[in-house]
């Protein structure tokens, strides 16, 4: 009986937990996250499961109660739950990072960001990240930001200034008092649905009149905002809760979610006409935060459509002259991450400003700028403080070259509109890039180096030679380039590279020496042309080899310059002193197995030709036999005796000195192939 009561108690408890969780799910689905968190907490008290804990975290996180979210996140990441499986979704590490950043524990937060990336198998340098955050949070002289009194106690964001008027999005109580007092409230905030307002302002973006809710053609009974105007100011692009044409009936997707879609309203005779949904929008996805380029040719927006990197990505469509639209194009990983990229804005210079929580920043959504280059948008730059804060910072727009507006939740209560003045150059258009030319063997910088930078379509945009070895610094814009480097007595090398931002390390070409020191010496001694190494590398190698006996050139022919081979008078046997010389020759032939050679033996002028020719032939044969005995392939060697028919020194009437006879009594070793 006791066991039955225990079982009934467990079943009742389980039923209660399920009921509380289902109530929370209903509140969560309709966007009342704080209400959902209340029921999830009740379920968690009864069953401290990983599922209930995760639901509480998500509810508080989406409800922007980051202090409460951090409390439960701490419980999850420290595995204080009942489940035997102690693992949890890696995204909770990412949420812990953001929650702790908001609550002022930025250093501790990086531990969870590091865990998040490591669990994904990606590199993360926490020390470098900390240095980056310190730099971003410091005093930034490039901006001066001030809260505008356009802001109210409600959420105000998405400011766009046109002339002396600012248009923005707000859920404030408006001039239609009864409508806002008694109309249906948005569950998440318990305030009116978002509407688009306009207000006249002075030069400091201070109120110069009352904020007025725009007409029914622009605003609906649901959420409306952000907006973007064309250059003429007679077309407005709007993101709003999806509804069916000509009425306020909401459109829900298969999961029961009322998506956000893009609409366009046209002003005719000073009246904004009923906004119409853009044709490329698909009902099952959200499209929001439109921004039109100055020339009106591209419309940028954020969407969670299929094919993106994750979360919300930034896309654009081409706006054709006939008013039709192209196919949405994702900006890719240069801009988008697996998390949120939203609130795009394109400045007059074409640079893309946007908000993201997927990059290292000061808090939740941070504002970045991606400079426009000839290769498209390049690596985004975090604007840092005072524009960014630990909270959400977003929807930045410019209305002059250096003045603009943005929204932030840094008060911790609601979204407020700030104005800013840009007091310094934000985007570096040229990046000082370093180049080095180094010896491939010694890795030392080479002297008398020449550098060339080749840009678009092979145009030479930079060339310089410097006598002293050192680094070249060249200012370059974002583009693709070829770096060509050479130096005195060094080959030319090349390297293709891209400039996409600051490059801390130099681009290096390592080049090989053309001539060694010994080669240079031999070239000078033998008066060899510098281009011989390229034209006939084998000939060059033989002529510059310092191993004895050396190769020399005579009247265009190559000879191995062997020391004199001595024979006793009237004999042809190899003497001991000549064996040493022939041993060196054999070593040379073994080193260069490609050499083919002809032994040419000569006698002096004494004696008749009939005697001298056989004698020289025998001497040549003796030299041949000796080399073959030393392992030289006989097929590589020819030999011939010439007698006294080719004297080096003519001896008229036989009157030569003994030294002159010795010069004529010689052996020559001509290279016949190599």
XYZ file of C-alpha atoms in Angstrom:
674
model
C 0.000 0.000 0.000
C 2.845 2.381 0.866
C 4.387 1.769 -2.571
C 1.062 2.526 -4.251
C 0.815 5.886 -2.453
C 4.402 6.662 -3.419
C 3.692 5.814 -7.056
C 0.554 7.971 -7.027
C 2.552 10.861 -5.536
C 5.180 10.525 -8.265
C 2.502 10.422 -10.968
C 0.799 13.515 -9.529
C 4.103 15.335 -9.360
C 4.896 14.348 -12.960
C 1.474 15.553 -14.098
C 1.997 18.887 -12.318
C 5.414 19.361 -13.925
C 4.027 18.628 -17.388
C 1.126 21.036 -16.848
C 3.412 23.862 -15.718
C 5.772 23.262 -18.641
C 2.916 23.257 -21.164
C 1.603 26.548 -19.786
C 5.076 27.962 -20.166
C 5.221 26.696 -23.758
C 1.975 28.523 -24.601
C 3.327 31.799 -23.195
C 6.672 31.253 -24.940
C 5.036 30.621 -28.302
C 3.107 33.883 -28.235
C 6.183 35.877 -27.229
C 5.483 36.405 -23.528
C 8.891 35.134 -22.438
C 8.828 36.469 -18.883
C 5.397 34.905 -18.371
C 6.762 31.640 -19.771
C 9.752 31.804 -17.422
C 7.383 31.921 -14.417
C 5.789 28.586 -15.352
C 9.089 27.001 -16.373
C 10.500 27.897 -12.951
C 7.566 26.128 -11.304
C 8.244 23.045 -13.403
C 11.952 23.259 -12.570
C 11.267 23.314 -8.836
C 9.372 20.054 -9.169
C 11.836 18.465 -11.581
C 15.356 19.842 -11.871
C 15.813 18.391 -15.347
C 18.086 19.658 -18.098
C 15.053 20.255 -20.320
C 13.246 22.446 -17.764
C 16.465 24.280 -16.967
C 17.061 24.969 -20.660
C 13.536 26.324 -21.064
C 13.928 28.734 -18.145
C 17.214 29.986 -19.607
C 15.771 30.549 -23.081
C 12.754 32.370 -21.696
C 14.780 34.782 -19.566
C 17.389 35.227 -22.318
C 14.821 36.137 -24.969
C 12.940 38.212 -22.407
C 16.196 40.180 -21.953
C 16.398 39.440 -18.225
C 20.059 38.530 -18.488
C 20.709 38.515 -14.756
C 18.145 35.743 -14.252
C 19.358 33.975 -17.392
C 22.931 34.023 -16.044
C 21.749 32.525 -12.741
C 20.254 29.481 -14.457
C 23.006 29.290 -17.056
C 25.492 28.957 -14.220
C 23.471 26.008 -12.941
C 23.445 24.377 -16.378
C 27.108 24.816 -17.333
C 28.139 23.511 -13.900
C 25.956 20.436 -14.501
C 23.629 20.984 -11.557
C 20.678 19.059 -12.969
C 19.192 15.589 -12.529
C 19.869 13.982 -15.901
C 22.510 11.263 -16.108
C 23.635 12.679 -19.444
C 25.770 15.623 -18.306
C 26.242 17.172 -21.741
C 24.385 20.273 -22.881
C 23.989 22.268 -26.091
C 27.098 24.282 -26.914
C 24.922 27.330 -27.658
C 24.434 27.755 -23.903
C 28.143 28.563 -23.623
C 27.552 31.322 -26.146
C 24.534 32.602 -24.205
C 26.529 32.501 -20.971
C 29.172 34.653 -22.665
C 26.567 37.272 -23.567
C 24.730 37.139 -20.253
C 27.923 37.684 -18.247
C 28.992 40.484 -20.577
C 25.736 42.316 -19.894
C 26.072 41.798 -16.145
C 29.574 43.303 -16.177
C 31.648 40.140 -15.974
C 33.352 40.460 -19.337
C 36.626 38.752 -18.388
C 34.845 35.713 -16.968
C 32.564 35.725 -20.021
C 35.517 35.041 -22.321
C 36.014 31.648 -20.666
C 32.641 30.568 -22.046
C 33.304 32.066 -25.456
C 36.559 30.111 -25.527
C 34.693 26.916 -24.571
C 32.106 27.616 -27.267
C 34.678 27.881 -30.057
C 36.790 24.973 -28.816
C 33.716 22.729 -28.732
C 33.205 23.671 -32.377
C 36.797 22.758 -33.158
C 37.732 26.369 -33.918
C 40.700 28.365 -32.670
C 40.188 31.105 -30.105
C 42.907 33.284 -28.600
C 41.526 34.470 -25.264
C 44.502 36.744 -24.563
C 44.105 38.479 -27.913
C 40.338 38.725 -27.388
C 40.856 40.411 -24.030
C 43.222 42.942 -25.621
C 40.647 43.634 -28.325
C 37.870 44.216 -25.799
C 40.046 46.591 -23.777
C 40.743 48.593 -26.923
C 37.048 48.675 -27.915
C 35.830 49.705 -24.474
C 38.360 52.528 -24.108
C 37.754 56.155 -24.924
C 37.234 56.460 -28.688
C 38.053 59.945 -30.018
C 36.372 59.094 -33.331
C 32.851 59.398 -31.904
C 30.864 61.678 -29.671
C 27.484 60.101 -28.783
C 24.601 61.754 -26.944
C 21.152 60.529 -25.960
C 18.450 62.322 -27.943
C 15.307 63.567 -26.255
C 13.362 61.885 -29.042
C 13.543 58.869 -26.743
C 10.643 58.094 -24.439
C 9.967 55.616 -21.649
C 9.073 53.117 -24.386
C 11.256 51.378 -26.970
C 12.451 53.809 -29.664
C 14.803 52.674 -32.428
C 15.421 52.573 -36.175
C 15.973 56.353 -36.557
C 16.246 57.797 -40.068
C 16.695 61.536 -40.527
C 15.360 63.203 -43.671
C 15.815 66.973 -43.763
C 14.600 68.386 -40.450
C 12.557 65.289 -39.565
C 13.466 62.030 -37.890
C 11.415 58.917 -38.580
C 11.692 56.062 -36.086
C 9.963 52.997 -34.668
C 8.350 53.004 -31.219
C 5.834 51.178 -29.015
C 4.987 54.361 -27.088
C 1.489 55.509 -26.252
C 0.606 57.809 -29.129
C -1.799 60.565 -29.994
C -4.579 58.059 -30.559
C -4.950 57.671 -26.820
C -7.987 55.447 -26.793
C -6.554 53.181 -29.476
C -3.383 52.587 -27.565
C -5.037 52.357 -24.183
C -7.580 49.743 -25.163
C -5.953 48.019 -28.135
C -4.488 44.561 -27.869
C -0.986 44.627 -26.381
C 2.096 42.773 -27.559
C 2.603 39.873 -25.146
C 6.376 40.205 -24.781
C 6.298 43.826 -23.640
C 2.688 44.414 -22.592
C 2.937 47.647 -24.591
C 1.338 48.695 -27.876
C 2.527 47.156 -31.119
C 5.408 48.956 -32.822
C 4.515 51.864 -35.076
C 6.438 54.307 -37.249
C 6.614 57.934 -36.086
C 7.940 61.181 -37.439
C 9.121 64.252 -35.531
C 10.750 67.549 -36.437
C 14.130 68.168 -34.804
C 16.748 70.896 -34.575
C 20.420 70.651 -35.549
C 21.184 68.724 -32.344
C 18.454 66.140 -33.023
C 16.391 67.595 -30.211
C 12.636 67.708 -30.444
C 11.234 70.701 -32.291
C 7.679 69.387 -32.225
C 5.525 66.457 -31.159
C 6.188 62.952 -32.450
C 3.375 61.960 -34.818
C 2.333 58.424 -35.715
C 2.288 58.032 -39.499
C -0.913 57.211 -41.319
C -2.656 53.924 -41.957
C -0.933 53.387 -45.292
C 2.349 53.023 -43.402
C 1.243 51.689 -40.014
C -0.965 48.667 -39.427
C -2.577 47.220 -36.329
C 0.484 44.988 -35.917
C 4.227 45.657 -35.713
C 5.697 48.186 -38.192
C 9.379 49.202 -38.539
C 12.287 49.582 -39.487
C 12.046 51.768 -42.566
C 14.177 53.090 -45.410
C 13.510 55.824 -47.973
C 14.623 56.252 -51.553
C 16.667 59.358 -52.468
C 13.579 61.268 -53.616
C 11.761 60.502 -50.360
C 8.606 59.267 -52.073
C 9.140 55.536 -51.557
C 9.329 53.846 -48.163
C 10.408 50.281 -47.483
C 8.962 48.837 -44.270
C 9.453 45.659 -42.270
C 6.252 44.668 -40.488
C 4.255 41.753 -39.160
C 2.974 39.759 -42.126
C -0.693 40.265 -42.940
C -3.029 39.524 -45.794
C -3.528 42.191 -48.423
C -6.129 44.888 -47.751
C -6.885 43.808 -44.182
C -5.156 43.226 -40.868
C -5.458 39.462 -40.743
C -2.097 38.075 -39.730
C -0.283 35.418 -41.773
C 1.081 32.500 -39.802
C 3.593 29.918 -41.009
C 3.245 26.150 -40.461
C 4.650 26.505 -36.937
C 2.092 29.143 -36.030
C 4.565 32.039 -36.126
C 3.571 35.439 -37.427
C 6.589 36.316 -39.548
C 8.000 39.733 -40.389
C 7.905 40.656 -44.073
C 9.042 43.543 -46.280
C 6.555 46.016 -47.683
C 6.728 49.141 -49.809
C 4.593 52.278 -49.596
C 4.564 55.038 -52.215
C 3.744 58.676 -51.495
C 1.333 60.212 -53.981
C -0.033 63.741 -53.518
C 1.589 63.888 -50.069
C -0.279 60.757 -48.950
C 1.445 57.450 -48.223
C -0.469 54.711 -50.012
C -1.231 51.280 -48.605
C 2.007 49.334 -48.309
C 2.349 46.245 -50.492
C 4.448 43.194 -49.744
C 7.551 42.757 -51.914
C 7.240 39.947 -54.480
C 10.355 37.961 -53.530
C 9.162 37.445 -49.942
C 8.209 33.877 -48.989
C 5.627 33.402 -46.236
C 7.603 30.794 -44.297
C 10.552 33.141 -43.583
C 11.091 36.538 -42.007
C 12.481 39.558 -43.900
C 13.260 42.731 -41.999
C 15.298 45.931 -41.621
C 15.368 47.190 -45.224
C 17.928 49.720 -46.432
C 18.123 51.107 -49.953
C 21.412 52.237 -51.465
C 21.766 55.868 -52.474
C 21.477 55.031 -56.177
C 18.404 52.895 -55.506
C 19.898 49.848 -57.222
C 20.133 47.527 -54.240
C 17.861 46.796 -51.314
C 19.594 45.196 -48.312
C 17.724 43.379 -45.537
C 18.038 40.664 -42.880
C 16.375 37.279 -43.236
C 16.343 33.763 -41.790
C 15.537 32.159 -45.132
C 16.986 28.783 -46.064
C 20.533 28.701 -47.362
C 21.988 31.164 -44.870
C 24.819 30.641 -42.418
C 22.477 30.568 -39.424
C 20.222 32.832 -37.399
C 19.569 35.973 -39.415
C 21.841 36.801 -42.346
C 22.126 39.966 -44.419
C 21.029 39.757 -48.053
C 20.419 42.106 -50.932
C 18.241 42.133 -54.025
C 18.825 44.132 -57.187
C 16.155 46.749 -57.841
C 15.621 46.993 -61.588
C 14.657 50.140 -63.507
C 11.174 48.751 -64.128
C 10.621 48.358 -60.376
C 11.055 44.569 -60.352
C 13.443 42.778 -58.010
C 16.170 40.208 -58.463
C 16.787 37.067 -56.438
C 18.047 37.536 -52.845
C 21.845 37.215 -52.552
C 23.506 36.243 -49.270
C 26.537 38.406 -48.395
C 28.441 35.326 -47.284
C 30.856 34.639 -44.420
C 32.718 37.943 -44.744
C 29.616 39.544 -43.188
C 27.402 36.768 -41.873
C 27.974 34.290 -39.031
C 25.989 31.407 -37.577
C 24.320 33.928 -35.249
C 22.421 37.181 -35.840
C 23.269 39.817 -38.422
C 20.569 42.483 -38.622
C 19.842 46.197 -39.133
C 21.922 46.773 -42.287
C 22.550 50.329 -43.462
C 24.554 51.382 -46.526
C 26.210 54.801 -46.325
C 26.568 57.212 -49.246
C 30.110 55.911 -49.753
C 28.741 52.354 -50.014
C 30.044 51.040 -46.684
C 27.835 48.528 -44.882
C 26.918 49.153 -41.244
C 25.109 46.371 -39.420
C 24.511 44.866 -35.980
C 25.602 41.381 -34.961
C 26.013 39.243 -31.865
C 28.117 36.702 -33.749
C 31.458 38.530 -33.520
C 33.656 39.525 -30.618
C 32.215 42.703 -29.168
C 31.345 44.646 -26.072
C 28.014 42.991 -25.462
C 24.949 41.638 -27.203
C 24.368 43.293 -30.579
C 27.361 45.444 -31.545
C 27.502 47.753 -34.547
C 30.146 46.978 -37.160
C 31.100 48.549 -40.467
C 32.327 46.609 -43.490
C 34.118 48.982 -45.896
C 33.147 48.762 -49.560
C 36.088 47.982 -51.843
C 36.646 46.980 -55.442
C 36.282 43.396 -54.234
C 33.060 43.985 -52.321
C 32.710 44.352 -48.584
C 35.813 43.599 -46.553
C 36.390 42.452 -42.960
C 33.952 44.224 -40.592
C 35.268 46.694 -38.001
C 33.717 47.011 -34.535
C 32.859 50.678 -33.876
C 33.685 50.288 -30.177
C 32.589 52.638 -27.407
C 30.811 55.024 -27.118
C 28.629 53.667 -29.934
C 28.693 50.091 -28.625
C 27.952 49.011 -25.067
C 27.389 45.759 -23.119
C 23.744 45.818 -24.294
C 22.130 45.863 -27.739
C 23.387 48.603 -30.069
C 21.855 48.704 -33.513
C 20.065 50.525 -36.372
C 22.784 53.079 -37.110
C 22.220 55.563 -39.953
C 23.992 58.699 -41.205
C 22.240 61.858 -42.349
C 25.408 63.804 -43.208
C 29.014 62.911 -43.861
C 29.865 62.675 -40.166
C 26.560 62.828 -38.259
C 24.047 60.126 -37.582
C 21.697 58.305 -35.254
C 21.560 54.864 -33.690
C 19.603 52.942 -31.072
C 20.772 51.242 -27.891
C 19.356 49.428 -24.864
C 22.287 50.441 -22.649
C 19.923 51.852 -20.032
C 18.920 48.269 -19.317
C 15.264 49.293 -19.480
C 14.297 50.135 -23.039
C 15.669 51.062 -26.443
C 16.724 54.702 -26.790
C 17.794 56.844 -29.721
C 21.246 58.435 -29.635
C 22.787 60.938 -31.994
C 26.497 60.910 -32.790
C 29.162 62.971 -34.448
C 32.054 61.156 -36.098
C 35.119 63.206 -35.272
C 37.813 61.069 -36.892
C 38.452 58.833 -39.861
C 36.773 55.525 -39.165
C 37.667 53.465 -42.195
C 41.216 53.100 -43.401
C 41.111 53.148 -47.183
C 44.804 52.404 -47.586
C 46.754 49.953 -45.504
C 50.508 50.264 -45.016
C 51.684 46.850 -46.139
C 55.204 45.502 -45.640
C 57.238 43.443 -48.086
C 60.548 41.636 -47.757
C 62.899 39.841 -50.155
C 65.063 37.239 -48.437
C 67.727 34.756 -49.473
C 66.166 31.299 -49.764
C 69.089 29.615 -47.998
C 70.252 32.097 -45.371
C 66.855 33.808 -44.864
C 68.702 37.112 -44.719
C 67.305 40.278 -46.279
C 69.109 40.910 -49.543
C 70.654 44.158 -50.709
C 70.101 45.922 -54.037
C 66.577 44.523 -53.949
C 63.870 45.573 -56.389
C 60.167 45.328 -55.600
C 57.255 45.654 -57.999
C 53.542 45.566 -57.108
C 51.214 44.632 -59.946
C 47.530 45.463 -59.576
C 44.354 45.228 -61.626
C 44.820 44.059 -65.243
C 48.582 43.841 -64.829
C 49.095 47.523 -64.107
C 52.352 48.291 -62.324
C 51.366 50.468 -59.385
C 54.636 50.494 -57.464
C 58.325 49.922 -58.187
C 61.386 50.679 -56.109
C 64.986 49.541 -55.703
C 66.914 50.047 -52.497
C 70.624 49.413 -52.051
C 70.509 48.640 -48.339
C 68.823 45.414 -47.221
C 65.535 46.184 -45.497
C 61.728 46.113 -45.515
C 59.594 47.899 -48.099
C 56.382 49.619 -46.938
C 53.707 50.293 -49.545
C 50.235 51.856 -48.918
C 47.651 49.705 -50.694
C 43.885 49.717 -51.019
C 41.797 46.554 -50.786
C 42.380 44.555 -53.958
C 44.220 41.551 -55.387
C 47.897 42.052 -56.219
C 51.086 40.350 -57.365
C 54.337 41.047 -55.511
C 57.452 40.619 -57.664
C 60.855 40.765 -56.024
C 64.451 40.331 -57.143
C 67.916 41.372 -56.084
C 71.527 41.567 -57.046
C 72.726 38.059 -57.888
C 69.289 36.601 -56.985
C 66.484 35.110 -59.044
C 63.154 36.869 -59.428
C 60.256 35.603 -57.333
C 56.556 36.416 -57.240
C 53.666 36.099 -54.810
C 49.938 36.688 -55.332
C 48.260 38.273 -52.320
C 45.098 40.037 -51.228
C 44.642 43.182 -49.202
C 41.476 42.956 -47.108
C 42.568 45.013 -44.092
C 45.546 45.455 -41.823
C 48.254 42.863 -42.495
C 50.548 42.688 -39.474
C 53.143 40.304 -40.884
C 55.104 41.258 -44.002
C 54.671 39.463 -47.295
C 57.948 37.638 -47.960
C 59.512 36.300 -51.148
C 62.478 33.968 -50.709
C 64.724 33.946 -53.769
C 67.660 31.767 -54.726
C 71.090 33.123 -55.421
C 71.960 33.071 -59.102
C 75.722 32.585 -58.534
C 77.679 31.351 -55.549
C 80.804 33.205 -54.491
C 83.001 30.546 -56.102
C 80.945 30.775 -59.302
C 81.375 34.533 -59.376
C 85.141 34.094 -58.954
C 85.359 31.560 -61.742
C 83.157 33.667 -64.024
C 85.497 36.587 -63.549
C 88.611 34.481 -64.110
C 87.211 32.804 -67.209
C 85.286 35.813 -68.487
C 81.995 33.917 -68.607
C 78.765 35.617 -69.690
C 76.150 36.019 -66.915
C 73.419 34.499 -69.042
C 75.390 31.263 -69.596
C 73.789 29.700 -66.516
C 70.339 30.056 -68.070
C 71.334 29.264 -71.658
C 73.543 26.234 -70.961
C 73.431 25.275 -67.272
C 75.523 22.095 -67.752
C 78.320 24.002 -69.495
C 78.136 26.648 -66.774
C 78.407 24.020 -64.071
C 81.495 22.446 -65.611
C 83.237 25.749 -66.188
C 82.626 27.015 -62.657
C 83.427 23.812 -60.812
C 86.513 24.449 -58.673
C 87.365 20.774 -58.238
C 90.711 19.996 -59.878
C 91.234 19.482 -62.727
C 89.110 22.363 -63.947
C 87.277 22.676 -67.241
C 88.453 25.437 -69.569
C 87.231 26.810 -72.843
C 89.519 27.200 -75.890
C 88.190 28.548 -79.157
C 84.645 27.476 -78.235
C 85.671 23.963 -77.201
C 85.792 22.556 -73.671
C 88.881 20.847 -72.297
C 89.702 19.321 -68.947
C 92.781 21.275 -67.907
C 94.853 18.327 -66.737
C 98.394 18.872 -65.461
C 101.107 17.557 -67.801
C 101.206 13.777 -68.264
C 104.882 12.868 -68.375
C 106.367 9.953 -70.269
C 109.966 8.909 -70.297
C 111.750 9.560 -73.529
C 110.748 7.125 -76.225
C 108.401 5.301 -73.793
C 104.619 5.238 -73.337
C 104.142 3.714 -69.875
C 102.408 5.965 -67.268
C 104.919 7.304 -64.790
C 104.096 7.444 -61.081
C 103.999 11.228 -61.014
C 101.467 11.189 -63.864
C 99.302 8.589 -62.137
C 98.435 11.185 -59.476
C 97.215 13.544 -62.175
C 95.150 10.843 -63.910
C 93.600 9.804 -60.590
C 92.211 13.358 -60.248
C 90.914 13.170 -63.808
C 89.203 9.849 -63.056
C 87.513 11.428 -60.000
C 86.237 14.272 -62.191
C 84.807 11.822 -64.710
C 83.128 9.844 -61.948
C 81.551 13.063 -60.600
C 80.222 14.058 -64.018
C 79.041 10.792 -65.536
C 77.530 12.696 -68.483
C 80.973 13.802 -69.766
C 82.338 12.132 -72.873
C 85.983 12.804 -73.660
C 88.670 12.408 -76.317
C 92.310 11.887 -75.328
C 94.615 13.616 -77.785
C 98.321 12.731 -77.449
C 101.123 14.731 -79.095
C 104.899 14.370 -79.338
C 107.558 16.973 -79.792
C 109.060 17.707 -83.170
C 112.093 15.520 -82.749
C 112.114 12.337 -84.769
C 110.307 11.368 -87.949
C 106.510 11.307 -88.270
C 106.540 7.570 -88.903
C 108.007 7.140 -85.471
C 106.093 9.873 -83.577
C 102.552 8.932 -84.657
C 102.692 5.362 -83.278
C 104.403 6.669 -80.155
C 101.664 9.220 -79.508
C 98.967 6.636 -80.257
C 100.512 4.265 -77.728
C 100.712 7.029 -75.144
C 97.026 7.916 -75.715
C 96.138 4.225 -75.427
C 98.112 3.925 -72.186
C 96.206 6.908 -70.752
C 92.889 5.337 -71.893
C 93.760 1.995 -70.301
C 94.671 3.637 -67.015
C 91.342 5.494 -66.771
C 89.378 2.345 -67.621
C 91.218 0.517 -64.842
C 89.993 3.294 -62.512
C 86.374 2.444 -63.345
C 85.614 4.793 -66.212
C 83.259 3.370 -68.843
C 85.389 2.871 -71.998
C 82.431 3.942 -74.135
C 82.829 7.448 -72.743
C 86.431 7.842 -73.954
C 88.037 8.124 -77.365
C 91.772 8.436 -77.918
C 94.072 9.339 -80.753
C 97.721 10.092 -81.303
C 98.721 12.947 -83.574
C 102.481 12.676 -83.482
C 104.109 16.032 -83.986
C 101.548 17.291 -86.507
C 99.855 19.797 -84.119
C 102.622 21.574 -82.195
C 101.801 24.299 -79.739
C 105.137 25.953 -80.436
C 106.615 25.878 -83.895
C 110.301 24.924 -83.930
C 111.839 26.178 -87.161
C 114.763 24.026 -88.193
C 114.235 22.047 -85.016
C 115.541 24.852 -82.897
C 113.265 24.573 -79.830
C 114.333 24.754 -76.266
C 113.722 21.790 -73.998
C 110.848 23.711 -72.386
C 109.260 24.285 -75.783
C 109.646 20.610 -76.665
C 107.902 19.750 -73.407
C 104.980 22.012 -74.314
C 104.563 20.189 -77.574
C 104.948 16.761 -75.901
C 101.517 16.864 -74.300
C 98.163 15.157 -73.804
C 94.887 17.068 -74.171
C 91.482 15.991 -72.916
C 88.690 17.491 -75.029
C 85.102 17.189 -73.785
C 83.059 15.898 -76.705
C 79.762 15.618 -74.868
C 78.139 16.701 -71.589
